[in-house]
Amino acid sequence: MPGSDAEMLALVNEIIELRLQLAEAQDQCVEMAVDAGHLLAEIHDLRRELAAARSERVPGRIAA
């Protein structure tokens, strides 16, 4: 078959490129998951601070 070696090489190159793209996408997903975990922890901290601030408010006090 003429061109079969060239076609095979093209397919191998495409598979390699796709695997590289997949690895990059997986790395980005891990980074996003780590960032999301940090953001979630920060949100929990801020909610605790807000709850504490609300519980310390004096009823009827006007905020400046």
mmCIF file of C-alpha atoms in Angstrom:
data_model
loop_
_atom_site.group_PDB
_atom_site.id
_atom_site.type_symbol
_atom_site.label_atom_id
_atom_site.label_comp_id
_atom_site.label_asym_id
_atom_site.label_seq_id
_atom_site.Cartn_x
_atom_site.Cartn_y
_atom_site.Cartn_z
ATOM 1 C CA MET A 1 0.000 0.000 0.000
ATOM 2 C CA PRO A 2 1.540 3.278 -1.017
ATOM 3 C CA GLY A 3 1.540 5.874 1.722
ATOM 4 C CA SER A 4 0.650 3.503 4.541
ATOM 5 C CA ASP A 5 3.876 4.254 6.443
ATOM 6 C CA ALA A 6 3.226 7.970 6.088
ATOM 7 C CA GLU A 7 -0.356 7.533 7.252
ATOM 8 C CA MET A 8 0.773 5.481 10.237
ATOM 9 C CA LEU A 9 3.349 8.116 11.154
ATOM 10 C CA ALA A 10 0.698 10.830 10.893
ATOM 11 C CA LEU A 11 -1.613 8.858 13.195
ATOM 12 C CA VAL A 12 1.176 8.239 15.715
ATOM 13 C CA ASN A 13 2.031 11.951 15.707
ATOM 14 C CA GLU A 14 -1.619 12.862 16.208
ATOM 15 C CA ILE A 15 -1.924 10.433 19.128
ATOM 16 C CA ILE A 16 1.207 11.885 20.722
ATOM 17 C CA GLU A 17 -0.146 15.425 20.336
ATOM 18 C CA LEU A 18 -3.508 14.425 21.798
ATOM 19 C CA ARG A 19 -1.823 12.730 24.764
ATOM 20 C CA LEU A 20 0.206 15.887 25.406
ATOM 21 C CA GLN A 21 -2.959 17.975 25.282
ATOM 22 C CA LEU A 22 -4.688 15.556 27.664
ATOM 23 C CA ALA A 23 -1.789 15.707 30.116
ATOM 24 C CA GLU A 24 -1.883 19.515 30.031
ATOM 25 C CA ALA A 25 -5.646 19.533 30.597
ATOM 26 C CA GLN A 26 -5.250 17.118 33.525
ATOM 27 C CA ASP A 27 -2.589 19.357 35.077
ATOM 28 C CA GLN A 28 -4.888 22.356 34.722
ATOM 29 C CA CYS A 29 -7.729 20.418 36.359
ATOM 30 C CA VAL A 30 -5.522 19.560 39.334
ATOM 31 C CA GLU A 31 -4.465 23.206 39.668
ATOM 32 C CA MET A 32 -8.096 24.337 39.525
ATOM 33 C CA ALA A 33 -9.093 21.772 42.152
ATOM 34 C CA VAL A 34 -6.341 23.011 44.480
ATOM 35 C CA ASP A 35 -7.392 26.624 43.908
ATOM 36 C CA ALA A 36 -11.025 25.719 44.523
ATOM 37 C CA GLY A 37 -10.066 24.048 47.802
ATOM 38 C CA HIS A 38 -8.232 27.188 48.930
ATOM 39 C CA LEU A 39 -11.164 29.377 47.951
ATOM 40 C CA LEU A 40 -13.597 27.125 49.776
ATOM 41 C CA ALA A 41 -11.485 27.310 52.943
ATOM 42 C CA GLU A 42 -11.394 31.102 52.630
ATOM 43 C CA ILE A 43 -15.177 31.235 52.188
ATOM 44 C CA HIS A 44 -15.637 29.132 55.342
ATOM 45 C CA ASP A 45 -13.297 31.443 57.267
ATOM 46 C CA LEU A 46 -15.158 34.525 56.065
ATOM 47 C CA ARG A 47 -18.516 32.998 56.995
ATOM 48 C CA ARG A 48 -17.223 32.261 60.501
ATOM 49 C CA GLU A 49 -15.940 35.824 60.811
ATOM 50 C CA LEU A 50 -19.264 37.213 59.600
ATOM 51 C CA ALA A 51 -21.217 35.044 62.027
ATOM 52 C CA ALA A 52 -18.956 36.168 64.895
ATOM 53 C CA ALA A 53 -19.315 39.821 63.892
ATOM 54 C CA ARG A 54 -23.078 39.493 63.707
ATOM 55 C CA SER A 55 -23.251 37.845 67.128
ATOM 56 C CA GLU A 56 -21.131 40.638 68.656
ATOM 57 C CA ARG A 57 -23.371 43.411 67.306
ATOM 58 C CA VAL A 58 -25.277 45.391 69.847
ATOM 59 C CA PRO A 59 -28.986 45.444 68.967
ATOM 60 C CA GLY A 60 -30.202 48.935 68.093
ATOM 61 C CA ARG A 61 -26.682 50.248 67.458
ATOM 62 C CA ILE A 62 -26.283 52.299 64.304
ATOM 63 C CA ALA A 63 -23.204 51.400 62.314
ATOM 64 C CA ALA A 64 -20.990 54.324 61.355
#
